[in-house]
mmCIF file of C-alpha atoms in Angstrom:
data_model
loop_
_atom_site.group_PDB
_atom_site.id
_atom_site.type_symbol
_atom_site.label_atom_id
_atom_site.label_comp_id
_atom_site.label_asym_id
_atom_site.label_seq_id
_atom_site.Cartn_x
_atom_site.Cartn_y
_atom_site.Cartn_z
ATOM 1 C CA UNK A 1 1.802 -9.279 48.258
ATOM 2 C CA UNK A 2 4.420 -8.890 45.043
ATOM 3 C CA UNK A 3 2.016 -9.155 41.992
ATOM 4 C CA UNK A 4 -1.434 -8.244 41.082
ATOM 5 C CA UNK A 5 -3.774 -8.355 38.055
ATOM 6 C CA UNK A 6 -2.862 -4.568 37.696
ATOM 7 C CA UNK A 7 0.848 -5.363 37.641
ATOM 8 C CA UNK A 8 0.174 -6.639 33.888
ATOM 9 C CA UNK A 9 -3.078 -4.855 32.872
ATOM 10 C CA UNK A 10 -2.283 -1.184 33.362
ATOM 11 C CA UNK A 11 -4.975 0.976 32.286
ATOM 12 C CA UNK A 12 -3.375 3.644 30.745
ATOM 13 C CA UNK A 13 -1.798 1.213 28.212
ATOM 14 C CA UNK A 14 -5.282 -0.436 27.208
ATOM 15 C CA UNK A 15 -4.739 -2.637 30.287
ATOM 16 C CA UNK A 16 -1.480 -4.274 29.046
ATOM 17 C CA UNK A 17 2.187 -4.018 30.183
ATOM 18 C CA UNK A 18 3.801 -1.991 27.447
ATOM 19 C CA UNK A 19 6.986 -2.068 28.960
ATOM 20 C CA UNK A 20 8.200 -5.792 28.279
ATOM 21 C CA UNK A 21 7.294 -8.463 25.421
ATOM 22 C CA UNK A 22 6.028 -10.960 27.900
ATOM 23 C CA UNK A 23 4.208 -10.455 31.308
ATOM 24 C CA UNK A 24 6.029 -10.730 34.450
ATOM 25 C CA UNK A 25 5.333 -12.330 37.510
ATOM 26 C CA UNK A 26 6.599 -13.059 41.020
ATOM 27 C CA UNK A 27 10.685 -13.279 41.526
ATOM 28 C CA UNK A 28 11.256 -11.481 38.363
ATOM 29 C CA UNK A 29 10.111 -14.182 36.441
ATOM 30 C CA UNK A 30 8.216 -14.010 32.846
ATOM 31 C CA UNK A 31 5.459 -15.906 31.553
ATOM 32 C CA UNK A 32 5.631 -17.209 27.913
ATOM 33 C CA UNK A 33 2.889 -14.709 26.385
ATOM 34 C CA UNK A 34 2.305 -11.030 25.800
ATOM 35 C CA UNK A 35 -0.329 -9.325 28.060
ATOM 36 C CA UNK A 36 -3.683 -8.986 26.114
ATOM 37 C CA UNK A 37 -5.830 -6.223 26.742
ATOM 38 C CA UNK A 38 -9.088 -5.899 28.931
ATOM 39 C CA UNK A 39 -12.293 -4.546 27.152
ATOM 40 C CA UNK A 40 -15.485 -5.644 26.126
ATOM 41 C CA UNK A 41 -14.858 -9.498 27.563
ATOM 42 C CA UNK A 42 -18.505 -9.674 28.032
ATOM 43 C CA UNK A 43 -18.837 -10.241 24.432
ATOM 44 C CA UNK A 44 -16.131 -12.614 24.352
ATOM 45 C CA UNK A 45 -16.838 -16.653 24.188
ATOM 46 C CA UNK A 46 -13.314 -17.581 25.427
ATOM 47 C CA UNK A 47 -10.431 -16.124 26.583
ATOM 48 C CA UNK A 48 -6.574 -16.105 26.334
ATOM 49 C CA UNK A 49 -4.187 -16.183 23.186
ATOM 50 C CA UNK A 50 -5.394 -20.149 22.773
ATOM 51 C CA UNK A 51 -8.718 -20.058 24.200
ATOM 52 C CA UNK A 52 -7.885 -22.574 27.153
ATOM 53 C CA UNK A 53 -10.699 -20.786 29.263
ATOM 54 C CA UNK A 54 -14.164 -20.569 28.258
ATOM 55 C CA UNK A 55 -15.650 -19.050 31.346
ATOM 56 C CA UNK A 56 -14.521 -15.384 32.311
ATOM 57 C CA UNK A 57 -15.503 -16.295 35.766
ATOM 58 C CA UNK A 58 -12.620 -18.900 35.710
ATOM 59 C CA UNK A 59 -10.120 -16.674 33.796
ATOM 60 C CA UNK A 60 -8.371 -15.618 37.120
ATOM 61 C CA UNK A 61 -7.522 -18.745 38.478
ATOM 62 C CA UNK A 62 -4.936 -19.806 35.852
ATOM 63 C CA UNK A 63 -3.079 -16.652 36.727
ATOM 64 C CA UNK A 64 -3.288 -16.813 40.501
ATOM 65 C CA UNK A 65 -1.625 -20.248 40.675
ATOM 66 C CA UNK A 66 0.923 -20.234 37.985
ATOM 67 C CA UNK A 67 4.188 -20.326 39.808
ATOM 68 C CA UNK A 68 5.675 -17.910 36.841
ATOM 69 C CA UNK A 69 2.876 -15.521 37.476
ATOM 70 C CA UNK A 70 1.324 -14.788 41.075
ATOM 71 C CA UNK A 71 2.705 -18.234 42.455
ATOM 72 C CA UNK A 72 -0.216 -18.404 44.931
ATOM 73 C CA UNK A 73 -2.871 -20.572 46.041
ATOM 74 C CA UNK A 74 -6.556 -19.778 46.205
ATOM 75 C CA UNK A 75 -7.014 -20.664 49.973
ATOM 76 C CA UNK A 76 -3.749 -18.019 50.572
ATOM 77 C CA UNK A 77 -5.685 -15.636 48.884
ATOM 78 C CA UNK A 78 -8.660 -15.941 50.549
ATOM 79 C CA UNK A 79 -6.852 -16.123 53.854
ATOM 80 C CA UNK A 80 -5.350 -12.630 52.944
ATOM 81 C CA UNK A 81 -8.717 -11.167 52.013
ATOM 82 C CA UNK A 82 -10.477 -12.069 55.364
ATOM 83 C CA UNK A 83 -7.641 -10.557 57.344
ATOM 84 C CA UNK A 84 -8.552 -7.171 55.650
ATOM 85 C CA UNK A 85 -11.369 -5.382 57.523
ATOM 86 C CA UNK A 86 -11.843 -3.291 54.211
ATOM 87 C CA UNK A 87 -12.596 -6.375 52.237
ATOM 88 C CA UNK A 88 -15.011 -7.846 54.754
ATOM 89 C CA UNK A 89 -17.008 -4.507 54.785
ATOM 90 C CA UNK A 90 -17.138 -4.692 50.764
ATOM 91 C CA UNK A 91 -17.924 -8.349 50.493
ATOM 92 C CA UNK A 92 -20.694 -7.808 53.589
ATOM 93 C CA UNK A 93 -22.051 -5.019 51.388
ATOM 94 C CA UNK A 94 -22.116 -6.863 48.100
ATOM 95 C CA UNK A 95 -22.898 -10.205 49.151
ATOM 96 C CA UNK A 96 -25.000 -9.869 52.907
ATOM 97 C CA UNK A 97 -22.405 -10.937 55.201
ATOM 98 C CA UNK A 98 -18.553 -11.261 55.491
ATOM 99 C CA UNK A 99 -17.892 -14.873 54.066
ATOM 100 C CA UNK A 100 -15.371 -14.385 51.760
ATOM 101 C CA UNK A 101 -15.012 -17.875 49.621
ATOM 102 C CA UNK A 102 -13.706 -18.592 46.310
ATOM 103 C CA UNK A 103 -17.017 -18.317 44.632
ATOM 104 C CA UNK A 104 -17.555 -14.535 45.715
ATOM 105 C CA UNK A 105 -14.078 -13.932 45.008
ATOM 106 C CA UNK A 106 -14.235 -14.820 41.386
ATOM 107 C CA UNK A 107 -17.766 -13.455 41.034
ATOM 108 C CA UNK A 108 -16.504 -10.008 42.337
ATOM 109 C CA UNK A 109 -13.343 -9.960 39.717
ATOM 110 C CA UNK A 110 -16.085 -11.078 36.997
ATOM 111 C CA UNK A 111 -18.286 -8.597 37.516
ATOM 112 C CA UNK A 112 -15.696 -5.900 37.721
ATOM 113 C CA UNK A 113 -14.148 -6.899 34.264
ATOM 114 C CA UNK A 114 -17.502 -6.874 32.882
ATOM 115 C CA UNK A 115 -17.749 -3.300 33.542
ATOM 116 C CA UNK A 116 -14.690 -2.564 31.167
ATOM 117 C CA UNK A 117 -16.529 -1.650 28.156
ATOM 118 C CA UNK A 118 -14.795 0.331 25.491
ATOM 119 C CA UNK A 119 -17.257 2.168 23.263
ATOM 120 C CA UNK A 120 -16.214 5.910 23.062
ATOM 121 C CA UNK A 121 -13.486 6.021 20.673
ATOM 122 C CA UNK A 122 -13.699 8.608 17.702
ATOM 123 C CA UNK A 123 -14.599 5.571 15.537
ATOM 124 C CA UNK A 124 -17.496 5.329 17.871
ATOM 125 C CA UNK A 125 -18.568 8.839 17.475
ATOM 126 C CA UNK A 126 -18.521 8.720 13.771
ATOM 127 C CA UNK A 127 -20.613 5.413 13.940
ATOM 128 C CA UNK A 128 -23.100 7.290 16.419
ATOM 129 C CA UNK A 129 -22.964 10.500 14.144
ATOM 130 C CA UNK A 130 -21.500 12.648 16.602
ATOM 131 C CA UNK A 131 -18.052 13.167 14.981
ATOM 132 C CA UNK A 132 -16.762 12.458 11.406
ATOM 133 C CA UNK A 133 -13.330 11.086 9.921
ATOM 134 C CA UNK A 134 -10.841 13.303 8.243
ATOM 135 C CA UNK A 135 -9.986 12.444 4.963
ATOM 136 C CA UNK A 136 -7.026 10.272 5.956
ATOM 137 C CA UNK A 137 -9.138 8.744 8.516
ATOM 138 C CA UNK A 138 -11.819 7.847 6.076
ATOM 139 C CA UNK A 139 -9.295 6.447 3.623
ATOM 140 C CA UNK A 140 -8.046 4.123 6.130
ATOM 141 C CA UNK A 141 -10.949 3.033 7.387
ATOM 142 C CA UNK A 142 -11.832 2.152 3.705
ATOM 143 C CA UNK A 143 -8.565 0.283 3.380
ATOM 144 C CA UNK A 144 -9.364 -1.403 6.481
ATOM 145 C CA UNK A 145 -12.727 -2.732 5.876
ATOM 146 C CA UNK A 146 -11.285 -4.050 2.229
ATOM 147 C CA UNK A 147 -7.948 -5.922 3.741
ATOM 148 C CA UNK A 148 -8.334 -6.270 7.240
ATOM 149 C CA UNK A 149 -12.095 -6.234 8.255
ATOM 150 C CA UNK A 150 -12.807 -9.864 7.804
ATOM 151 C CA UNK A 151 -10.661 -10.917 10.470
ATOM 152 C CA UNK A 152 -10.834 -7.993 12.783
ATOM 153 C CA UNK A 153 -14.567 -7.681 12.448
ATOM 154 C CA UNK A 154 -16.338 -4.641 13.743
ATOM 155 C CA UNK A 155 -17.635 -3.584 16.435
ATOM 156 C CA UNK A 156 -15.266 -5.611 18.824
ATOM 157 C CA UNK A 157 -12.312 -5.515 15.855
ATOM 158 C CA UNK A 158 -11.931 -9.180 16.226
ATOM 159 C CA UNK A 159 -13.983 -12.398 14.842
ATOM 160 C CA UNK A 160 -12.596 -14.534 17.730
ATOM 161 C CA UNK A 161 -11.270 -16.940 15.522
ATOM 162 C CA UNK A 162 -7.633 -18.440 15.994
ATOM 163 C CA UNK A 163 -5.332 -17.865 12.861
ATOM 164 C CA UNK A 164 -1.536 -18.840 12.197
ATOM 165 C CA UNK A 165 -0.675 -15.265 10.466
ATOM 166 C CA UNK A 166 2.542 -16.598 9.084
ATOM 167 C CA UNK A 167 5.156 -15.820 12.234
ATOM 168 C CA UNK A 168 8.124 -18.029 12.451
ATOM 169 C CA UNK A 169 7.990 -19.963 15.706
ATOM 170 C CA UNK A 170 10.336 -18.495 18.659
ATOM 171 C CA UNK A 171 12.727 -21.095 19.259
ATOM 172 C CA UNK A 172 13.012 -20.200 22.964
ATOM 173 C CA UNK A 173 9.476 -20.435 23.713
ATOM 174 C CA UNK A 174 8.406 -23.028 21.501
ATOM 175 C CA UNK A 175 4.842 -21.795 21.546
ATOM 176 C CA UNK A 176 2.360 -24.021 19.097
ATOM 177 C CA UNK A 177 -0.673 -21.615 20.315
ATOM 178 C CA UNK A 178 -4.434 -23.230 19.962
ATOM 179 C CA UNK A 179 -2.888 -26.955 19.196
ATOM 180 C CA UNK A 180 -1.528 -26.905 23.019
ATOM 181 C CA UNK A 181 -5.560 -26.708 23.599
ATOM 182 C CA UNK A 182 -6.882 -28.720 21.368
ATOM 183 C CA UNK A 183 -4.183 -31.271 20.727
ATOM 184 C CA UNK A 184 -5.397 -30.771 16.990
ATOM 185 C CA UNK A 185 -2.366 -30.502 14.579
ATOM 186 C CA UNK A 186 -4.440 -28.359 12.139
ATOM 187 C CA UNK A 187 -4.313 -25.884 14.967
ATOM 188 C CA UNK A 188 -0.432 -25.681 15.120
ATOM 189 C CA UNK A 189 0.693 -22.010 15.551
ATOM 190 C CA UNK A 190 -2.590 -20.480 15.568
ATOM 191 C CA UNK A 191 -3.624 -17.641 17.910
ATOM 192 C CA UNK A 192 -6.606 -15.417 18.900
ATOM 193 C CA UNK A 193 -6.883 -12.720 16.381
ATOM 194 C CA UNK A 194 -6.857 -9.691 19.008
ATOM 195 C CA UNK A 195 -8.911 -6.510 19.202
ATOM 196 C CA UNK A 196 -7.895 -3.467 17.697
ATOM 197 C CA UNK A 197 -9.506 -1.369 20.154
ATOM 198 C CA UNK A 198 -7.176 1.063 21.548
ATOM 199 C CA UNK A 199 -4.372 -0.614 19.449
ATOM 200 C CA UNK A 200 -2.085 2.310 19.356
ATOM 201 C CA UNK A 201 -1.492 1.848 23.440
ATOM 202 C CA UNK A 202 -1.458 -1.614 23.624
ATOM 203 C CA UNK A 203 2.395 -2.258 22.633
ATOM 204 C CA UNK A 204 4.051 -4.523 22.083
ATOM 205 C CA UNK A 205 2.124 -6.846 19.657
ATOM 206 C CA UNK A 206 1.452 -10.132 18.880
ATOM 207 C CA UNK A 207 1.062 -13.255 21.201
ATOM 208 C CA UNK A 208 4.659 -13.062 22.011
ATOM 209 C CA UNK A 209 5.062 -9.403 21.840
ATOM 210 C CA UNK A 210 7.654 -9.624 19.007
ATOM 211 C CA UNK A 211 6.390 -6.157 17.270
ATOM 212 C CA UNK A 212 7.071 -3.015 18.807
ATOM 213 C CA UNK A 213 5.200 -0.640 16.636
ATOM 214 C CA UNK A 214 2.203 -0.905 14.462
ATOM 215 C CA UNK A 215 4.137 -0.226 11.342
ATOM 216 C CA UNK A 216 6.236 -3.370 12.058
ATOM 217 C CA UNK A 217 2.959 -5.440 12.240
ATOM 218 C CA UNK A 218 1.562 -3.859 8.869
ATOM 219 C CA UNK A 219 5.129 -4.796 7.304
ATOM 220 C CA UNK A 220 4.959 -8.518 8.094
ATOM 221 C CA UNK A 221 1.752 -8.624 6.375
ATOM 222 C CA UNK A 222 3.051 -6.624 3.678
ATOM 223 C CA UNK A 223 6.197 -8.931 2.868
ATOM 224 C CA UNK A 224 7.039 -11.275 5.710
ATOM 225 C CA UNK A 225 4.158 -14.169 6.148
ATOM 226 C CA UNK A 226 5.676 -17.148 5.965
ATOM 227 C CA UNK A 227 3.697 -19.869 4.039
ATOM 228 C CA UNK A 228 3.165 -22.973 6.324
ATOM 229 C CA UNK A 229 0.744 -26.135 6.598
ATOM 230 C CA UNK A 230 -1.844 -24.045 8.784
ATOM 231 C CA UNK A 231 -1.094 -20.269 7.609
ATOM 232 C CA UNK A 232 -4.335 -18.886 7.303
ATOM 233 C CA UNK A 233 -5.515 -18.875 3.434
ATOM 234 C CA UNK A 234 -6.180 -15.211 3.750
ATOM 235 C CA UNK A 235 -2.696 -14.693 4.202
ATOM 236 C CA UNK A 236 -0.901 -16.581 2.215
ATOM 237 C CA UNK A 237 -0.613 -14.168 -0.726
ATOM 238 C CA UNK A 238 0.525 -11.521 1.842
ATOM 239 C CA UNK A 239 -1.857 -8.006 1.995
ATOM 240 C CA UNK A 240 -0.966 -5.486 -0.864
ATOM 241 C CA UNK A 241 -0.470 -2.186 1.196
ATOM 242 C CA UNK A 242 1.339 0.629 -0.369
ATOM 243 C CA UNK A 243 3.424 3.041 1.726
ATOM 244 C CA UNK A 244 1.019 5.647 1.464
ATOM 245 C CA UNK A 245 -1.986 3.080 2.273
ATOM 246 C CA UNK A 246 -0.046 1.990 5.234
ATOM 247 C CA UNK A 247 -0.062 5.504 6.517
ATOM 248 C CA UNK A 248 -3.829 6.305 6.037
ATOM 249 C CA UNK A 249 -4.320 2.772 7.963
ATOM 250 C CA UNK A 250 -2.379 3.782 10.803
ATOM 251 C CA UNK A 251 -3.973 7.046 10.629
ATOM 252 C CA UNK A 252 -7.227 5.230 10.960
ATOM 253 C CA UNK A 253 -6.199 2.877 13.781
ATOM 254 C CA UNK A 254 -5.581 5.834 16.012
ATOM 255 C CA UNK A 255 -9.038 6.539 16.182
ATOM 256 C CA UNK A 256 -10.029 3.468 18.187
ATOM 257 C CA UNK A 257 -8.117 4.864 20.855
ATOM 258 C CA UNK A 258 -10.797 5.590 23.481
ATOM 259 C CA UNK A 259 -9.281 7.922 25.743
ATOM 260 C CA UNK A 260 -12.261 8.149 28.329
ATOM 261 C CA UNK A 261 -11.903 4.487 28.904
ATOM 262 C CA UNK A 262 -8.260 4.678 29.624
ATOM 263 C CA UNK A 263 -8.816 7.355 31.925
ATOM 264 C CA UNK A 264 -12.170 6.333 33.604
ATOM 265 C CA UNK A 265 -11.709 6.383 37.539
ATOM 266 C CA UNK A 266 -13.719 3.533 38.182
ATOM 267 C CA UNK A 267 -10.622 0.980 36.709
ATOM 268 C CA UNK A 268 -8.016 2.874 38.291
ATOM 269 C CA UNK A 269 -5.878 1.005 40.605
ATOM 270 C CA UNK A 270 -5.970 2.417 44.075
ATOM 271 C CA UNK A 271 -3.302 4.649 45.256
#
């Protein structure tokens, strides 16, 4: 009764929580990671910053049961749903009877998140031939393709890989990323390449929300990459981006904002 999925995944912010760097849970606790945005999950092969969940149907279970997130049990959640007349009617409409069980609950959540398709940004309209870039947007796009597109691969704007981007580890969180899932030393400090769709509204950025502006993210790649044993080879020499190019790149990234997705009433939280 305190925290829901929508508590951290807020529609106006690209389904992240942009008022704090780490997602918050019950009793004012917080998790160890920044809330990732939700969009186009049907095309993802695994989930979370570390890829620890391989099936979308199972993804909610972690968040429901973690004591510093929802702090619940699946059975308690099911009991609450069963006591709600409106939910009983909706389960009957969807499944043929009022039986509310774990499989049906997870199926319903999965079907909802699969609907969350973001594909109507200005970038998409340009690709569809119904709009055109300004000169600055085109320069920014050309720069993006040249210097960012190998990891943030179109059209999802992520290649779904896990990479060490040369960030110093947070001494308090001690989050080693993908290695905590695989147990492989070579995966130390590697995190999922995030999608850049709706990136202008999904701040703060990175797995721990350490950057509060896109400019700061770009500046990291320009000047602050730390060369460690697992730092991605594409970043060891940093990325040469001038101040002028940085502005063009920011202008292009704004074209990835899908306002129709951010205002789609199908995804809005009940009032």
